[in-house]
Coordinates of C-alpha atoms and ligand atoms in Angstrom, one line a residue:
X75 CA 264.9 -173.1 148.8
X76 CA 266.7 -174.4 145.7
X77 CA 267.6 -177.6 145.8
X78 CA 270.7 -178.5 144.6
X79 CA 269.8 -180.3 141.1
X80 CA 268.0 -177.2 140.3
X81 CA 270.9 -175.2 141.0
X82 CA 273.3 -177.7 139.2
X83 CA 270.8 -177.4 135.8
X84 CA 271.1 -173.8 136.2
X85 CA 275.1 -174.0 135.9
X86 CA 274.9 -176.0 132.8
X87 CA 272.4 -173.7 131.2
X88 CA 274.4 -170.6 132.1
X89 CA 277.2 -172.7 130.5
X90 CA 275.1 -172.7 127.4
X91 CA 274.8 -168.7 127.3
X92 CA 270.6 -169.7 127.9
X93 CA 269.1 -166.7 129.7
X94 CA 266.8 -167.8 132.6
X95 CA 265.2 -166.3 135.4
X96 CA 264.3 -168.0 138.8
X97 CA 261.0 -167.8 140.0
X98 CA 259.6 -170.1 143.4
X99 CA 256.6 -171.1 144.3
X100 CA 254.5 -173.3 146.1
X101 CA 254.8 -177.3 145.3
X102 CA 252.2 -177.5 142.5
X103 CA 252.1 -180.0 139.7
X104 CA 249.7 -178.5 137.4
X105 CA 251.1 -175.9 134.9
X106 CA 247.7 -174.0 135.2
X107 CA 247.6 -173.5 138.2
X108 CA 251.5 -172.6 138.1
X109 CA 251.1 -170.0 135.5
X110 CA 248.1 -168.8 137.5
X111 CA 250.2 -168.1 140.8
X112 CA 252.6 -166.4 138.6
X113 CA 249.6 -163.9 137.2
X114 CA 250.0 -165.7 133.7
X115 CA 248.2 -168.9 131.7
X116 CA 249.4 -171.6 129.6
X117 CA 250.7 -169.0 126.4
X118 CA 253.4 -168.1 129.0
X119 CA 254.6 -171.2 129.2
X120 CA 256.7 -174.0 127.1
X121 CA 255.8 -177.3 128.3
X122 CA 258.6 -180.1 127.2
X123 CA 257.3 -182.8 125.7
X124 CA 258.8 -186.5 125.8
X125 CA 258.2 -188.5 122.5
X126 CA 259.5 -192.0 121.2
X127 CA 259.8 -191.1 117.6
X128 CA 260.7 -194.4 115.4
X129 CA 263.8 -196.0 117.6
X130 CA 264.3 -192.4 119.2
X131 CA 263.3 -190.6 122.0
X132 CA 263.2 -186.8 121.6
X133 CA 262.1 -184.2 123.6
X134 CA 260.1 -181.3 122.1
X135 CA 259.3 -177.8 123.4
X136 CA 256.1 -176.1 122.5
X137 CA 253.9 -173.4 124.0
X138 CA 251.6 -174.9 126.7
X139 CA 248.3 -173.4 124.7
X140 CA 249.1 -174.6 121.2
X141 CA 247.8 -178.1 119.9
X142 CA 250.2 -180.3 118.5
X143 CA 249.8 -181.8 114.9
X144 CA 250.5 -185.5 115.0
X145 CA 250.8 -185.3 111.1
X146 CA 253.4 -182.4 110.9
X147 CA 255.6 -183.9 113.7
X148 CA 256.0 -187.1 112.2
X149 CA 256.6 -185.7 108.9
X150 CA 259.3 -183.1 110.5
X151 CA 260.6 -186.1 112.4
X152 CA 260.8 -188.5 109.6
X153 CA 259.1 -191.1 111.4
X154 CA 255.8 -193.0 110.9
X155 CA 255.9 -194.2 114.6
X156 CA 255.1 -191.9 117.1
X157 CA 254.0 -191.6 120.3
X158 CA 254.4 -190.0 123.5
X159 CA 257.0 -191.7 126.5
X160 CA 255.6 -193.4 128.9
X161 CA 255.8 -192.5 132.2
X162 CA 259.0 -195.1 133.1
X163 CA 260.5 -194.2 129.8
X164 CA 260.2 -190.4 130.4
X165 CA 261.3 -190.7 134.1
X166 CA 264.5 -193.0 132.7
X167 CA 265.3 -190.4 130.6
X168 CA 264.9 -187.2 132.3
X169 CA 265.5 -188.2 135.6
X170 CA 263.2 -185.8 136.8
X171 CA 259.1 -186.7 137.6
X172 CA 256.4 -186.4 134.6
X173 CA 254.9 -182.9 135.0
X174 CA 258.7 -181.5 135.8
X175 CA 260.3 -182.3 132.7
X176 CA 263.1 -179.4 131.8
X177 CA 263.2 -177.7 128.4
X178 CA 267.4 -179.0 127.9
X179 CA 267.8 -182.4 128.8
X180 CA 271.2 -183.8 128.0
X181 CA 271.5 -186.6 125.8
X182 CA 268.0 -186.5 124.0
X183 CA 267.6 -184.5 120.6
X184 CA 265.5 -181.5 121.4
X185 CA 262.7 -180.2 119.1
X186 CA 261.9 -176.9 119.4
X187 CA 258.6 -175.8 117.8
X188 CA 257.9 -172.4 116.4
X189 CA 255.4 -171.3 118.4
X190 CA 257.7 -170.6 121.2
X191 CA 259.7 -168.1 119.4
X192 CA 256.2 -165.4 119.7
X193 CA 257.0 -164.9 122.6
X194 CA 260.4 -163.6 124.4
X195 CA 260.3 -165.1 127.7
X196 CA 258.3 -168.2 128.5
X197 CA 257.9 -169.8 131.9
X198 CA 259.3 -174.1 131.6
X199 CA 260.2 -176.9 134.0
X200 CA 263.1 -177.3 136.3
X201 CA 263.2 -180.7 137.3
X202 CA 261.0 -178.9 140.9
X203 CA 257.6 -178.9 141.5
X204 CA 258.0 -176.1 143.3
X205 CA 260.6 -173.9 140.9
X206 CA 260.0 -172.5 137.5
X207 CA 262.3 -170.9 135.1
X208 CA 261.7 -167.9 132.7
X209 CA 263.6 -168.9 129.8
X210 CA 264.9 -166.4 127.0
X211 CA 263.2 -168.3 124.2
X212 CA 265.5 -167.0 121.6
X213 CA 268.7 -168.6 123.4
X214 CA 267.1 -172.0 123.5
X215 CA 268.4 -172.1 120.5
X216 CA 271.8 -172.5 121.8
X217 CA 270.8 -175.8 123.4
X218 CA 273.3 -178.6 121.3
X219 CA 271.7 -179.8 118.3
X220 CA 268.3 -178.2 119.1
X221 CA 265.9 -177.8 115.4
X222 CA 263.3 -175.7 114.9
X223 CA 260.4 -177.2 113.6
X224 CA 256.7 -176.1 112.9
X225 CA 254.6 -178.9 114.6
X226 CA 251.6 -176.7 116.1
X227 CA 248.4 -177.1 114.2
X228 CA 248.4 -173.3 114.6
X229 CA 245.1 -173.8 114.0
X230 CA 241.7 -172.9 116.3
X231 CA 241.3 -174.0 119.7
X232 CA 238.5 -175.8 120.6
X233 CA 235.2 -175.1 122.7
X234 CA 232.9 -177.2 123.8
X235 CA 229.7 -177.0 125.6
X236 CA 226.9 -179.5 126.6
X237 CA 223.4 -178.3 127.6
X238 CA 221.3 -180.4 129.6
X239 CA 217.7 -180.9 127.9
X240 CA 215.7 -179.5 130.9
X241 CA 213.8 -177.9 128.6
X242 CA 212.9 -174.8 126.7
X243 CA 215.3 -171.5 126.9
X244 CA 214.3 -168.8 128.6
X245 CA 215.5 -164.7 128.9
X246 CA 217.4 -166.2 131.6
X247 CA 219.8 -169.1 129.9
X248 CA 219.9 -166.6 126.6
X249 CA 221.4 -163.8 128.1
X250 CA 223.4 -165.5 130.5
X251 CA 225.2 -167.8 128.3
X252 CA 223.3 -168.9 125.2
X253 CA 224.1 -165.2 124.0
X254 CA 227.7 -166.1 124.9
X255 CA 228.3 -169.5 122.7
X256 CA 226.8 -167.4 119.8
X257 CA 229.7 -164.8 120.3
X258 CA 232.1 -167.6 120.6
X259 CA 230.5 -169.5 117.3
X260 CA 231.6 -166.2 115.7
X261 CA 234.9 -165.6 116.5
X262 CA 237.3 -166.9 113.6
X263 CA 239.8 -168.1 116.5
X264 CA 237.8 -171.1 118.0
X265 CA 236.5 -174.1 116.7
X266 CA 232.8 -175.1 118.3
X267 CA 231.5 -177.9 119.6
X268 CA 228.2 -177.6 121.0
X269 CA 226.1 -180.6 122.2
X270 CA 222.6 -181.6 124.2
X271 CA 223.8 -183.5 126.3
X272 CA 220.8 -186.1 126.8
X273 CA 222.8 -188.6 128.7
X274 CA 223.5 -186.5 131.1
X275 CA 219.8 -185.1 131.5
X276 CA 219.0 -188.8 132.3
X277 CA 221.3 -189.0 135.5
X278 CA 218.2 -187.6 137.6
X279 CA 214.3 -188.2 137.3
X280 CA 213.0 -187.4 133.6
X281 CA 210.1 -187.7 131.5
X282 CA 210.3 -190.9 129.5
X283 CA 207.9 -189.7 127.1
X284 CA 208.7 -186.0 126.2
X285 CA 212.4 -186.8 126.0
X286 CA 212.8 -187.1 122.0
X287 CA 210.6 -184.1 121.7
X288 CA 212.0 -182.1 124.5
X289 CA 215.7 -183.1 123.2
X290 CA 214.8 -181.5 119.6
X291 CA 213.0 -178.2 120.9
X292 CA 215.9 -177.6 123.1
X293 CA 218.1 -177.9 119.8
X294 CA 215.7 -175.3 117.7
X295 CA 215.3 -172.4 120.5
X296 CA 219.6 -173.1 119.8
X297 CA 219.2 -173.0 116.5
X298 CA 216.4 -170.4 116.5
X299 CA 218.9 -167.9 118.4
X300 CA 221.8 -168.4 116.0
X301 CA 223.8 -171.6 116.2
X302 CA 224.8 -172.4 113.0
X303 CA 225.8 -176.1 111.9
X304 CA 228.1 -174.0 109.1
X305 CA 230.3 -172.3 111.5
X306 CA 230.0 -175.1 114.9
X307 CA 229.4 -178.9 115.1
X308 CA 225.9 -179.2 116.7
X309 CA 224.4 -182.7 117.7
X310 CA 223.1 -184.6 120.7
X311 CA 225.6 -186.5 123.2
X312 CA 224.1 -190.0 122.1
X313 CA 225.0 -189.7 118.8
X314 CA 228.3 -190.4 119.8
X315 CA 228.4 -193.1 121.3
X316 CA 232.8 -192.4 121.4
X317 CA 231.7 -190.6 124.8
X318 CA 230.3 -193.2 126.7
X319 CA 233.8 -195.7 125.3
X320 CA 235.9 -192.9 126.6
X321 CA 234.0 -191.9 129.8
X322 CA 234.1 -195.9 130.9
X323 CA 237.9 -195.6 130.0
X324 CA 238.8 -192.6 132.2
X325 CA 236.6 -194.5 135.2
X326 CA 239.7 -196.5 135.2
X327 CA 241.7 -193.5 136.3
X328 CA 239.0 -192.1 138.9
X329 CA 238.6 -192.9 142.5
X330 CA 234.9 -193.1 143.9
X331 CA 236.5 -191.4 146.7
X332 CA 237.1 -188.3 144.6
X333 CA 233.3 -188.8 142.7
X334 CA 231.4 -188.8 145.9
X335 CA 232.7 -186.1 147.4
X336 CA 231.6 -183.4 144.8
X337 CA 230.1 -180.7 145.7
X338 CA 227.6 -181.0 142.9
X339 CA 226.9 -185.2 143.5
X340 CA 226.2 -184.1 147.3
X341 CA 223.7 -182.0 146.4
X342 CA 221.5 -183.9 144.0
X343 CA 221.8 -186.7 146.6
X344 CA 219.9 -184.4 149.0
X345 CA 217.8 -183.2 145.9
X346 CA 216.9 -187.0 144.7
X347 CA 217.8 -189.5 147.8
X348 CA 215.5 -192.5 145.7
X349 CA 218.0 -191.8 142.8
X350 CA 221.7 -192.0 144.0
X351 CA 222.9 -194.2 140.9
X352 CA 226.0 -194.9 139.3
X353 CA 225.2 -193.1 136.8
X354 CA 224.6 -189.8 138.6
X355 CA 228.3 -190.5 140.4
X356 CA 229.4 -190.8 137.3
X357 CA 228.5 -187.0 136.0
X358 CA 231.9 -185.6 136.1
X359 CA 233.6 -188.6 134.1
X360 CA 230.9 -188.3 131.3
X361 CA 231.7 -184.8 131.1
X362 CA 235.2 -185.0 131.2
X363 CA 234.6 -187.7 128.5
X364 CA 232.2 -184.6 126.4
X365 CA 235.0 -182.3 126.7
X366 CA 238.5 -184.1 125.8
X367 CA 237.3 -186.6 123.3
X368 CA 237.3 -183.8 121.4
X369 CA 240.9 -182.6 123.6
X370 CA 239.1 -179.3 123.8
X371 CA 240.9 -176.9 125.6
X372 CA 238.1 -174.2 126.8
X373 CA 234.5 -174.7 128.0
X374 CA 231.9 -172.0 128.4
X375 CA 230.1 -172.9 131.2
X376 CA 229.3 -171.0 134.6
X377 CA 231.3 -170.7 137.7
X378 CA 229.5 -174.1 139.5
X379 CA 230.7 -176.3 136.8
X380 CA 234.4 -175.6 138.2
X381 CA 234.4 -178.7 140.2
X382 CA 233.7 -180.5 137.0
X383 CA 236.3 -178.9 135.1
X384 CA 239.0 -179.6 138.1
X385 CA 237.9 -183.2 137.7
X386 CA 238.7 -182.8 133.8
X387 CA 242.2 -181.7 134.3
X388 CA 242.7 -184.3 136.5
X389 CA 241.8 -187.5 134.6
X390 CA 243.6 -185.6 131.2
X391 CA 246.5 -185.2 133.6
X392 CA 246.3 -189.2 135.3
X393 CA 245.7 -190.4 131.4
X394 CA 249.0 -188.8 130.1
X395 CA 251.0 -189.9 133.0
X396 CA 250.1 -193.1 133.1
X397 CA 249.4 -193.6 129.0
X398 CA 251.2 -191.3 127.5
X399 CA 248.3 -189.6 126.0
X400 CA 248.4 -186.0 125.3
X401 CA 245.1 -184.6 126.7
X402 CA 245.1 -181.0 127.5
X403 CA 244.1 -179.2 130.7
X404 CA 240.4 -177.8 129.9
X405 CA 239.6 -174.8 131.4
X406 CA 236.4 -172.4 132.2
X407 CA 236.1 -169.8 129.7
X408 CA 233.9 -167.3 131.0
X409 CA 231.6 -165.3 128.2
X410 CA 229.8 -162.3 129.7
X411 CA 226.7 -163.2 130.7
X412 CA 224.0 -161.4 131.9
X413 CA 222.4 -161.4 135.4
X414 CA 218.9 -161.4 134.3
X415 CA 216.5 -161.2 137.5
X416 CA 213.5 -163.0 138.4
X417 CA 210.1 -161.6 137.7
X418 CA 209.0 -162.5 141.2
X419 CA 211.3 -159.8 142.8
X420 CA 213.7 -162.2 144.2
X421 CA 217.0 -164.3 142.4
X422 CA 217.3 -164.8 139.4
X423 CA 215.3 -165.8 136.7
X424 CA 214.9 -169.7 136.7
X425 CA 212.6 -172.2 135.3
X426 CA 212.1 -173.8 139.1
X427 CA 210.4 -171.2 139.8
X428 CA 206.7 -170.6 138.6
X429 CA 206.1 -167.0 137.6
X430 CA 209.8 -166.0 137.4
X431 CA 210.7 -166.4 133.7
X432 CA 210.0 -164.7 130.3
X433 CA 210.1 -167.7 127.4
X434 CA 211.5 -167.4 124.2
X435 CA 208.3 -167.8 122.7
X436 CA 206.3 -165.5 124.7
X437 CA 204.1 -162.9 122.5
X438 CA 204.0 -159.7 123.7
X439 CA 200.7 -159.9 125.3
X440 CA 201.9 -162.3 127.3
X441 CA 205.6 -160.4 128.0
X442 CA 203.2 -157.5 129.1
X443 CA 201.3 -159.8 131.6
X444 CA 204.1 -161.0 132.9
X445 CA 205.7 -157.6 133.3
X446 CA 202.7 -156.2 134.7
X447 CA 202.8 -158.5 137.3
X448 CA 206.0 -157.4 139.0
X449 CA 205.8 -156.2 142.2
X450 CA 206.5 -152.5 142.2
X451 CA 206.4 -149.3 145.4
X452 CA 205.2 -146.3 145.8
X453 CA 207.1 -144.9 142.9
X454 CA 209.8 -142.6 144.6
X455 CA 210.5 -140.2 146.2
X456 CA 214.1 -140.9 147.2
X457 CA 217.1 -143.1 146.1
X458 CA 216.3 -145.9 143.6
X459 CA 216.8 -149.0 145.6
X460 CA 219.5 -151.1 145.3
X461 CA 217.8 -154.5 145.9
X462 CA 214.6 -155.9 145.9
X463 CA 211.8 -156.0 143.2
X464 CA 212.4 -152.3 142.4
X465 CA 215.8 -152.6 141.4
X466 CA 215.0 -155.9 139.7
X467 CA 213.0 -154.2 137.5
X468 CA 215.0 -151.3 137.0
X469 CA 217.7 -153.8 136.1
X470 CA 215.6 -154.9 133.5
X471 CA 215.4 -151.6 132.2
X472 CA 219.5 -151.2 132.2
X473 CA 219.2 -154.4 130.0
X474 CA 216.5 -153.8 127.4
X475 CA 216.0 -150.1 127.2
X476 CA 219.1 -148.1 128.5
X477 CA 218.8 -145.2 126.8
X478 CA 215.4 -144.6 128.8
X479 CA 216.7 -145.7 132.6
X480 CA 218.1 -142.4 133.4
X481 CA 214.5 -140.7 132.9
X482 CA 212.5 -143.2 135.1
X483 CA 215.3 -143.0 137.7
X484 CA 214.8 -139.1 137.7
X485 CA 210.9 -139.7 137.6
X486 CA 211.4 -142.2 140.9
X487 CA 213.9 -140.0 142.7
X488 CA 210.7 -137.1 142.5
X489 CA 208.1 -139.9 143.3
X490 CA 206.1 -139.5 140.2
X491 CA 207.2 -142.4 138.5
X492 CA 204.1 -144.2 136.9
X493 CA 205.2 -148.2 136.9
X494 CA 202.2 -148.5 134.2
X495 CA 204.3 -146.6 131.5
X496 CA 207.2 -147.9 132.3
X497 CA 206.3 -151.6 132.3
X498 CA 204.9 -151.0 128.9
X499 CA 207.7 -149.6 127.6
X500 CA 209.8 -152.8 129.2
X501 CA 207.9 -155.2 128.5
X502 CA 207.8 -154.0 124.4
X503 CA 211.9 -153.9 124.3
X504 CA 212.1 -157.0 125.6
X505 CA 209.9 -158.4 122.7
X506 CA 211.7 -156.6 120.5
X507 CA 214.5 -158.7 121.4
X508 CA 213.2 -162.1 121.0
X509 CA 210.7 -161.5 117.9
X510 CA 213.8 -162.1 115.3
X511 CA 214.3 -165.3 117.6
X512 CA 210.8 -166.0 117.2
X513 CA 210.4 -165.6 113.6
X514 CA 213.8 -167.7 112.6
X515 CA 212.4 -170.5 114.9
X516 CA 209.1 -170.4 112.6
X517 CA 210.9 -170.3 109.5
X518 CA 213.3 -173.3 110.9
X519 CA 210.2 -175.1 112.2
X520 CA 208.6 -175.2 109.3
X521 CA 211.4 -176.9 107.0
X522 CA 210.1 -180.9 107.9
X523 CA 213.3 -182.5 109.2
X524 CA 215.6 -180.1 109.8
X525 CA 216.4 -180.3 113.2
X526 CA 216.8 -184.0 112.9
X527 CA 219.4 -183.4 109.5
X528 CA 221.4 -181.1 111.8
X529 CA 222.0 -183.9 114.6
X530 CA 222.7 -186.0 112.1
X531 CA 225.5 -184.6 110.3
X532 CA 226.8 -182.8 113.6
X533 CA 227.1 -186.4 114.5
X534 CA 228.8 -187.3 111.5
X535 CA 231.5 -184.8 112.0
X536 CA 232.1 -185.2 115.8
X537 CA 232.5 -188.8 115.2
X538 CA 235.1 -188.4 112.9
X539 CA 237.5 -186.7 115.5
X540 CA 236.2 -188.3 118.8
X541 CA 237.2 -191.7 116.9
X542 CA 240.8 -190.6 115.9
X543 CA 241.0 -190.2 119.8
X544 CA 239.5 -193.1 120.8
X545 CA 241.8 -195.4 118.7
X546 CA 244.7 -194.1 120.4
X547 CA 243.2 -194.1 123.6
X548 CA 242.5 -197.7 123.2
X549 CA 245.7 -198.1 121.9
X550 CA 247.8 -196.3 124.6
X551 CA 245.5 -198.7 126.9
X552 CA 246.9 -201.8 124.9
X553 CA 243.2 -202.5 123.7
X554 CA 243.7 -202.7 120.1
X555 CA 245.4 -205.3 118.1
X556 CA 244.4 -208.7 118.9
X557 CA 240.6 -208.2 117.6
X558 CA 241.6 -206.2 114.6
X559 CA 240.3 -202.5 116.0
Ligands
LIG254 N1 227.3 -180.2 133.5 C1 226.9 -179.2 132.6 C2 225.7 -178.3 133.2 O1 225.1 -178.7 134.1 C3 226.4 -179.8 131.3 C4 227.5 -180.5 130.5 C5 227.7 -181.8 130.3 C6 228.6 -179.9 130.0 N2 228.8 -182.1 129.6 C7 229.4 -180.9 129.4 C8 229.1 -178.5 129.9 C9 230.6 -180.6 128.8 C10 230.2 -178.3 129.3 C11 231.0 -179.3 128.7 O2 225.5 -177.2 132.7

C-alpha cells in the first residue's frame, strides 16, 4: 500500500516532468539490504544527503557507493563549515525519518553530484521505509535550482582486513584468503588496509611470551607471500591506538543485549568458560572500530565474520543518526578462496588439528611425509569417490596439478592407480608452489629490521587517516573544544 504522502510526493515530482518508477517492499531501513531485495547494491542507488553548509542547510544527492570528499564539497559549496544535519535538524527539515530522506525536498537547495549521472536510473528515498523510487537520473535535473557539482573523491574504495596472530600461515589460510588480499592489493580500484590485529588475538587465552615474536612472523609469512607496503598500508592493530578511542566511542551506541547474543561470543563462551571478559564481548565493537576508522567500505573476510559485519553497519548507521557522522555501511567482499582439505581425510585443513596442515615453510621432504601419510583405498576400480580421504586427495590434485587429474582418475576408474606415484607427484607441485614464498621470506628475513620498519610506517600512514576521523568523531560527540583537541 502507498500511503498517501508517498503518493502526494509522487504528484509534485510528476509536476516537475522527473521520471520515477514505483517499486514496494518490505519495511527495511537499511539501503543494503533494500538494494539487495531489489537484486541490486549500493551503485543502484542515490542516497540524499542532509548537510548544514555555513548558515545553510542543503541536501545533496550522490550514489550510495561513492565516498564523499569533504574538501571538494566545501570548496563547491563556498563554505568552510560543514557538517552533516543532525538527526532533529534533518527530520525538521524533511519531514520524513533519517534513513528515508527523498532526493527533491522543497525548500532546501539540492546538490546534485556527478556521480549519479553514470548511471540512468538509480533507486532513492520516498519518505517510506517500505517504498522506493527508480528515479530517471537525467530529469533530476529538473528539480528547482538543483547544481551539479563533483563532490565524490572518485577515488579507490577502501578494504580492510585484520588477521588474528594465531600463528603461522598455512596451505589452508593462503589459498583460502591470503591468496585473495594479494589479488585485491593488486587491483588499481581499491585502496588496502591490512592489519594483525593483536588486540583482538588477546580477547581469548594467549602466550604472553611468544606474542611479539608470533605478531612479527605472522606479518613476514604476509609479507613473504606478496603484501607489499608500496601498494597497501600494513601494520599491527596497536599501533593505532585511534581504534581502541573509536571502539570505546561506538560502545556508547551498542547494547550488551545485542553483544551477548552473537553467535560468535556464544561460542567462545562455551570454548573458554574461565575467560568471559569484557573484552571478549567487546569483539565486534573493536572490529567495527578496525574497519570504519578507516570508513572502509568492503572487508574480505569469510562467510562467519557476517555477524560481525551486521554489527558494523549498525553502529555506522546508529553513529550518523544520532551524530551526523557519515560512516558507510561495510560489507563482506568475498575473494575466491579455495577449499583446501585436511591431510587427515576429514574437514578442512586447520591448524587445531594435528597432522592436518601443510606449512608455508615446509621442505619438500617434509611435504612428501606429510603426503604420504594420507589415507588412501584400494586404488579403483570404479567411480572416484566423491567424499572421503580419496576425494580429498584427489582435490588436491584438481588444485596443484590439474593438468594430470584426468589420468589418475582414468588409472582409479581401472583400479591400477598406484597412490605412491601419485603422492609424489602431489606432494612436488605443492612445493613448487610455496618455494618462491619460501625464498622471498629468506631474502626478507635476512634484511635486520625490516619487518619492524614496515609496522612502523604502515602505522604512520594509518594514523594519519584514522585521526582525521577521530577528530570529527570526537567532535560530532561534542568532545573537542574545551581541552584544546
Ligand atoms: N574477526 C576477524 C577474524 O576472526 C579478524 C578481524 C578483526 C577483522 N578486525 C577485523 C577482519 C576487521 C576484518 C576486518 O578473522
Amino acid at each position: 500500500m502507498i500511503d498517501e504522502q508517498v503518493q502526494k510526493y509522487s504528484e509534485e515530482l510528476k509536476k516537475l516532468g522527473i521520471e520515477h518508477r514505483v517499486m514496494e517492499h518490505p519495511d527495511m531501513v537499511e539501503a543494503e539490504k533494500v538494494q539487495a531485495y531489489l537484486n541490486d547494491d549500493l551503485s543502484g542507488s542515490c542516497p540524499t544527503l542532509i548537510f548544514k553548509a555555513g548558515d545553510n542547510f542543503v541536501a545533496l544527492v550522490k550514489r550510495g557507493d561513492v565516498r564523499l570528499d569533504n574538501g571538494k564539497m566545501k570548496k563547491a559549496l563556498g563554505v568552510t563549515n560543514l557538517r552533516m544535519a543532525n538527526k532533529e535538524e534533518f527530520e525538521n527539515l524533511t519531514g520524513v525519518p533519517v534513513g528515508a530522506a527523498r532526493v527533491f525536498n522543497s525548500g532546501l537547495k539540492t546538490y546534485l553530484d556527478k556521480s549519479i549521472f553514470e548511471k540512468e536510473y538509480l533507486n532513492g528515498g520516498t519518505g517510506s521505509f517500505e517504498v522506493t523510487f527508480k528515479y530517471k537520473t537525467a530529469d533530476l535535473k529538473k528539480i528547482p535550482g538543483a547544481a551539479v557539482v563533483e563532490v565524490t573523491d572518485g577515488g579507490k574504495a577502501r578494504i580492510f582486513a585484520g588477521m588474528r596472530p594465531t600463528g603461522r600461515l598455512h596451505l589452508g589460510n593462503y589459498l583460502g584468503s591470503a591468496k585473495g588480499m594479494l589479488a585485491l592489493q593488486n587491483m588499481p580500484e581499491y585502496e588496502t588496509i591490512f592489519m594483525v590485529v593483536d588486540l583482538h588475538g588477546i580477547t581469548t587465552p594467549y602466550d604472553r611470551a611468544g606474542y611479539r615474536e608470533n605478531i612479527r612472523q605472522v606479518m613476514l609469512d604476509y609479507l613473504a607471500i606478496g603484501l607489499d607496503p608500496e601498494k597497501s598500508i600494513l601494520t599491527v592493530q596497536s599501533r593505532v591506538p585511534e581504534h581502541i578511542e573509536l571502539a570505546y566511542l561506538f560502545s556508547t551506541v551498542t547494547t550488551i543485549a545485542k553483544m551477548s547474543h552473537l553467535p560468535t561470543f556464544k561460542e567462545k563462551v562455551k570454548q573458554y568458560p574461565e575467560h568471559v571478559t569484557m573484552a571478549l564481548l567487546n569483539y565486534p565493537v573493536l572490529m567495527a572500530a578496525d574497519i570504519l576508522v578507516y570508513k572502509a567500505e568492503k572487508v574480505p573476510v569469510g562467510i562467519d565474520q557476517e555477524p560481525h559485519l551486521e554489527v558494523a553497519r549498525e553502529i555506522a548507521r546508529r553513529m550518523n543518526q544520532e551524530y551526523g557522522t557519515d560512516f558507510p555501511a561495510p560489507t563482506r567482499f568475498a575473494t575466491k578462496g579455495e577449499y583446501v582439505p585436511s591431510l587427515s581425510g576429514e574437514g578442512k585443513m586447520s591448524k587445531s588439528v594435528e597432522g592436518s596442515y601443510i606449512n608455508l615453510t615446509d621442505d619438500l621432504k617434509t611435504v612428501t611425509v606429510k603426503i604420504a601419510r594420507m589415507p588412501t583405498d584400494m586404488g579403483g576400480p570404479g567411480e572416484v569417490p566423491k567424499e572421503g580421504p580419496v576425494a580429498n586427495i584427489f582435490k588436491f590434485m584438481e588444485l596443484f596439478k590439474p593438468d594430470k587429474l584426468e589420468y589418475y582418475a582414468g588409472l582409479y576408474v581401472q583400479g591400477k592407480l598406484r597412490y605412491a606415484e601419485m603422492k609424489d607427484d602431489l606432494a612436488r607441485a605443492i612445493f613448487d608452489e610455496i618455494r618462491p614464498i619460501q625464498e622471498r621470506r629468506t631474502e626478507i628475513e635476512a634484511r635486520s629490521g625490516y619487518a619492524e620498519k614496515v609496522i612502523e610506517e604502515g602505522a604512520v600512514k594509518a594514523r594519519d587517516i584514522a585521526q582525521i576521523t577521530l577528530k570529527e568523531v570526537r567532535e560530532k560527540m561534542g568532545l573537542n573544544g574545551i581541552l584544546g583537541t
